[in-house]
Coordinates of N, CA and C in Angstrom, one line a residue:
M1257 N -48.6 -92.1 5.2 CA -48.9 -90.7 5.0 C -48.8 -89.9 6.4
T1258 N -48.0 -88.9 6.3 CA -47.8 -88.1 7.5 C -48.8 -87.0 7.6
Q1259 N -49.2 -86.7 8.8 CA -50.2 -85.6 9.0 C -49.4 -84.3 9.2
R1260 N -49.9 -83.3 8.6 CA -49.3 -82.0 8.7 C -50.0 -81.2 9.7
A1261 N -49.3 -80.4 10.5 CA -49.9 -79.6 11.5 C -50.7 -78.5 10.9
M1262 N -51.9 -78.2 11.4 CA -52.7 -77.2 10.8 C -52.2 -75.8 11.0
F1263 N -51.6 -75.6 12.1 CA -51.0 -74.3 12.4 C -49.5 -74.5 12.8
P1264 N -48.7 -73.5 12.5 CA -47.3 -73.6 12.8 C -47.2 -73.5 14.4
P1265 N -46.1 -74.0 14.9 CA -45.9 -73.9 16.4 C -45.8 -72.5 16.8
H1266 N -46.4 -72.2 17.9 CA -46.5 -70.8 18.4 C -45.2 -70.5 19.2
H1267 N -44.5 -69.5 18.8 CA -43.4 -69.0 19.6 C -43.6 -67.6 20.0
S1268 N -43.8 -67.4 21.3 CA -44.1 -66.1 21.8 C -42.8 -65.4 22.2
L1269 N -42.8 -64.1 22.1 CA -41.7 -63.4 22.5 C -41.6 -63.3 24.0
P1270 N -40.5 -63.3 24.6 CA -40.4 -63.2 26.1 C -41.0 -61.9 26.5
T1271 N -41.8 -61.9 27.6 CA -42.3 -60.7 28.1 C -41.3 -60.0 28.9
P1272 N -41.2 -58.7 28.8 CA -40.2 -58.0 29.6 C -40.7 -58.0 31.1
P1273 N -39.8 -58.0 32.0 CA -40.2 -58.0 33.4 C -41.0 -56.7 33.8
R1274 N -42.0 -56.8 34.6 CA -42.7 -55.6 35.0 C -42.0 -54.9 36.0
D1275 N -42.1 -53.5 35.9 CA -41.5 -52.7 36.9 C -42.2 -52.9 38.3
R1276 N -41.4 -52.8 39.3 CA -41.9 -53.0 40.7 C -41.9 -51.6 41.3
D1277 N -42.8 -50.7 40.9 CA -42.8 -49.3 41.3 C -43.7 -49.1 42.5
V1278 N -44.3 -50.1 43.1 CA -45.3 -49.8 44.1 C -44.6 -49.2 45.3
A1279 N -43.4 -49.7 45.7 CA -42.8 -49.2 46.9 C -42.5 -47.7 46.8
G1280 N -42.0 -47.3 45.7 CA -41.7 -45.8 45.5 C -42.9 -45.0 45.6
T1281 N -43.9 -45.4 44.9 CA -45.2 -44.7 44.9 C -45.8 -44.6 46.3
A1282 N -45.7 -45.8 47.0 CA -46.3 -45.8 48.4 C -45.5 -44.9 49.3
A1283 N -44.2 -44.8 49.1 CA -43.3 -43.9 49.9 C -43.8 -42.5 49.8
L1284 N -44.0 -42.1 48.6 CA -44.4 -40.7 48.3 C -45.8 -40.4 48.9
V1285 N -46.7 -41.3 48.7 CA -48.1 -41.1 49.1 C -48.1 -41.1 50.7
L1286 N -47.4 -42.0 51.3 CA -47.3 -42.0 52.8 C -46.7 -40.7 53.3
A1287 N -45.6 -40.3 52.6 CA -45.0 -39.0 53.1 C -45.9 -37.8 53.0
V1288 N -46.7 -37.7 51.9 CA -47.6 -36.6 51.8 C -48.8 -36.8 52.8
A1289 N -49.2 -38.0 53.1 CA -50.2 -38.3 54.1 C -49.7 -37.9 55.5
S1290 N -48.4 -38.2 55.8 CA -47.9 -37.7 57.1 C -47.8 -36.2 57.2
L1291 N -47.5 -35.6 56.1 CA -47.4 -34.1 56.1 C -48.8 -33.6 56.4
A1292 N -49.8 -34.2 55.8 CA -51.2 -33.7 56.0 C -51.6 -34.0 57.5
L1293 N -51.1 -35.1 58.1 CA -51.5 -35.4 59.4 C -50.9 -34.4 60.4
T1294 N -49.8 -33.7 60.1 CA -49.2 -32.8 61.0 C -50.1 -31.6 61.3
T1295 N -51.1 -31.4 60.4 CA -52.0 -30.2 60.6 C -53.1 -30.6 61.6
Q1296 N -53.3 -31.8 61.9 CA -54.4 -32.2 62.8 C -53.8 -32.4 64.2
V1297 N -54.6 -32.1 65.2 CA -54.2 -32.2 66.6 C -53.9 -33.7 66.9
W1298 N -54.9 -34.6 66.7 CA -54.7 -36.0 67.0 C -54.0 -36.7 65.9
G1299 N -53.8 -36.1 64.8 CA -53.0 -36.7 63.7 C -51.5 -36.7 64.0
L1300 N -51.1 -35.8 65.0 CA -49.7 -35.8 65.3 C -49.2 -37.2 65.8
F1301 N -50.0 -37.9 66.5 CA -49.6 -39.2 67.0 C -49.6 -40.3 65.9
L1302 N -50.3 -40.0 64.8 CA -50.2 -40.9 63.6 C -49.1 -40.6 62.7
V1303 N -48.5 -39.5 62.8 CA -47.4 -39.1 61.9 C -46.2 -40.1 62.1
I1304 N -45.9 -40.5 63.3 CA -44.8 -41.4 63.5 C -44.9 -42.7 62.8
P1305 N -46.0 -43.5 63.0 CA -46.1 -44.8 62.2 C -46.2 -44.6 60.7
V1306 N -46.9 -43.6 60.3 CA -47.0 -43.3 58.8 C -45.7 -42.9 58.3
G1307 N -45.0 -42.0 59.0 CA -43.7 -41.6 58.5 C -42.6 -42.7 58.5
I1308 N -42.7 -43.6 59.5 CA -41.8 -44.7 59.5 C -42.1 -45.7 58.3
S1309 N -43.4 -45.8 58.0 CA -43.7 -46.7 56.9 C -43.3 -46.0 55.6
S1310 N -43.4 -44.7 55.5 CA -42.9 -44.0 54.3 C -41.4 -44.2 54.1
M1311 N -40.6 -44.1 55.2 CA -39.2 -44.3 55.1 C -38.8 -45.7 54.7
A1312 N -39.6 -46.7 55.3 CA -39.3 -48.1 54.9 C -39.6 -48.3 53.4
C1313 N -40.7 -47.8 53.0 CA -41.1 -48.0 51.5 C -40.1 -47.3 50.7
G1314 N -39.6 -46.1 51.1 CA -38.6 -45.4 50.4 C -37.3 -46.1 50.2
V1315 N -36.8 -46.8 51.3 CA -35.6 -47.5 51.2 C -35.8 -48.7 50.3
V1316 N -36.9 -49.4 50.3 CA -37.1 -50.5 49.4 C -37.2 -50.0 48.0
G1317 N -37.9 -48.9 47.8 CA -38.0 -48.4 46.4 C -36.7 -47.9 45.8
V1318 N -35.8 -47.3 46.6 CA -34.5 -46.9 46.2 C -33.6 -48.1 45.8
R1319 N -33.7 -49.1 46.7 CA -32.9 -50.3 46.4 C -33.4 -51.0 45.1
R1320 N -34.7 -51.1 44.9 CA -35.2 -51.7 43.7 C -34.8 -50.9 42.5
A1321 N -34.8 -49.6 42.6 CA -34.4 -48.7 41.5 C -32.9 -48.9 41.1
K1322 N -32.1 -49.0 42.2 CA -30.6 -49.3 41.9 C -30.4 -50.6 41.3
R1323 N -31.2 -51.6 41.6 CA -31.0 -52.9 40.9 C -31.6 -53.0 39.5
G1324 N -32.4 -51.9 39.2 CA -33.0 -51.9 37.9 C -34.4 -52.5 37.8
E1325 N -34.9 -52.9 39.0 CA -36.3 -53.5 39.0 C -37.4 -52.5 39.0
A1326 N -37.1 -51.2 39.3 CA -38.1 -50.2 39.4 C -37.6 -49.0 38.6
S1327 N -38.6 -48.2 38.1 CA -38.2 -47.1 37.3 C -38.5 -45.7 38.0
N1328 N -38.9 -45.8 39.2 CA -39.2 -44.5 39.9 C -38.4 -44.3 41.2
G1329 N -37.1 -44.4 41.0 CA -36.1 -44.2 42.1 C -36.2 -42.8 42.6
G1330 N -36.4 -41.8 41.8 CA -36.5 -40.4 42.3 C -37.8 -40.2 43.2
M1331 N -38.9 -40.8 42.8 CA -40.1 -40.8 43.6 C -39.8 -41.4 45.0
A1332 N -39.2 -42.6 45.0 CA -38.9 -43.3 46.2 C -37.9 -42.5 47.1
L1333 N -37.0 -41.8 46.5 CA -36.0 -41.0 47.3 C -36.7 -39.8 47.9
V1334 N -37.6 -39.1 47.1 CA -38.4 -38.0 47.6 C -39.3 -38.5 48.8
G1335 N -39.9 -39.6 48.7 CA -40.7 -40.1 49.8 C -39.9 -40.4 51.0
L1336 N -38.7 -41.0 50.8 CA -37.8 -41.3 51.9 C -37.4 -40.0 52.6
V1337 N -36.9 -39.0 51.9 CA -36.4 -37.8 52.5 C -37.6 -37.0 53.1
L1338 N -38.7 -36.9 52.4 CA -39.8 -36.1 53.0 C -40.4 -36.8 54.2
G1339 N -40.4 -38.1 54.2 CA -40.9 -38.9 55.4 C -40.0 -38.7 56.6
S1340 N -38.7 -38.7 56.4 CA -37.8 -38.5 57.5 C -37.8 -37.1 58.0
V1341 N -37.9 -36.1 57.0 CA -37.9 -34.7 57.4 C -39.1 -34.4 58.3
I1342 N -40.2 -35.1 58.0 CA -41.5 -34.8 58.8 C -41.4 -35.6 60.1
T1343 N -41.0 -36.9 60.0 CA -41.1 -37.8 61.2 C -40.1 -37.4 62.3
V1344 N -38.9 -37.1 62.0 CA -37.9 -36.8 63.1 C -38.3 -35.6 63.9
P1345 N -38.6 -34.4 63.3 CA -39.0 -33.3 64.1 C -40.3 -33.5 64.9
T1346 N -41.2 -34.2 64.3 CA -42.5 -34.4 64.9 C -42.3 -35.3 66.1
T1347 N -41.4 -36.3 66.0 CA -41.1 -37.2 67.1 C -40.5 -36.4 68.3
C1348 N -39.5 -35.6 67.9 CA -38.8 -34.7 68.9 C -39.9 -33.8 69.6
F1349 N -40.8 -33.2 68.9 CA -41.8 -32.4 69.4 C -42.7 -33.1 70.4
L1350 N -43.1 -34.3 70.0 CA -44.0 -35.1 70.8 C -43.3 -35.5 72.1
M1351 N -42.0 -35.9 72.0 CA -41.3 -36.3 73.2 C -41.1 -35.1 74.1
W1352 N -40.9 -33.9 73.6 CA -40.8 -32.7 74.4 C -42.1 -32.3 75.1
L1353 N -43.2 -32.5 74.3 CA -44.5 -32.2 74.8 C -44.9 -33.2 75.9
I1354 N -44.7 -34.4 75.7 CA -45.0 -35.4 76.7 C -44.2 -35.2 78.0
A1355 N -42.9 -34.9 77.8 CA -42.0 -34.7 79.0 C -42.5 -33.4 79.7
G1356 N -42.9 -32.4 79.0 CA -43.3 -31.2 79.6 C -44.6 -31.4 80.4
L1357 N -45.5 -32.2 79.8 CA -46.8 -32.5 80.5 C -46.6 -33.4 81.7
H1358 N -45.6 -34.2 81.6 CA -45.3 -35.1 82.7 C -44.7 -34.3 83.9
G1359 N -43.9 -33.4 83.5 CA -43.3 -32.5 84.6 C -44.3 -31.6 85.2
A1360 N -45.3 -31.1 84.4 CA -46.3 -30.2 84.9 C -47.3 -30.9 85.8
Y1361 N -47.6 -32.1 85.5 CA -48.7 -32.8 86.2 C -48.1 -34.0 87.1
G1362 N -46.8 -34.3 87.0 CA -46.3 -35.4 87.7 C -45.6 -35.1 88.9

């Protein structure tokens, strides 16, 4: 006598891969944070590392979107562009300010 299985074998459907949207979201959040830091006197020195982080996350997010791993490529691109538009002029301003202070006191 053969024993019959009580329940049929379980066959689950393959789960779709999860989107990897964290980099694009982080790029936009960091870009907005660097924009907010430009309004603070001591925040100007934090704009450079936060802006560079925004640009790095934006590049990663855009690449993931191009490969189809992420669905927020536009958000990543906005974070990349906004981060670079804020970081580059702020860096130039700080270099000019430091050079001017060095010339005045040096």
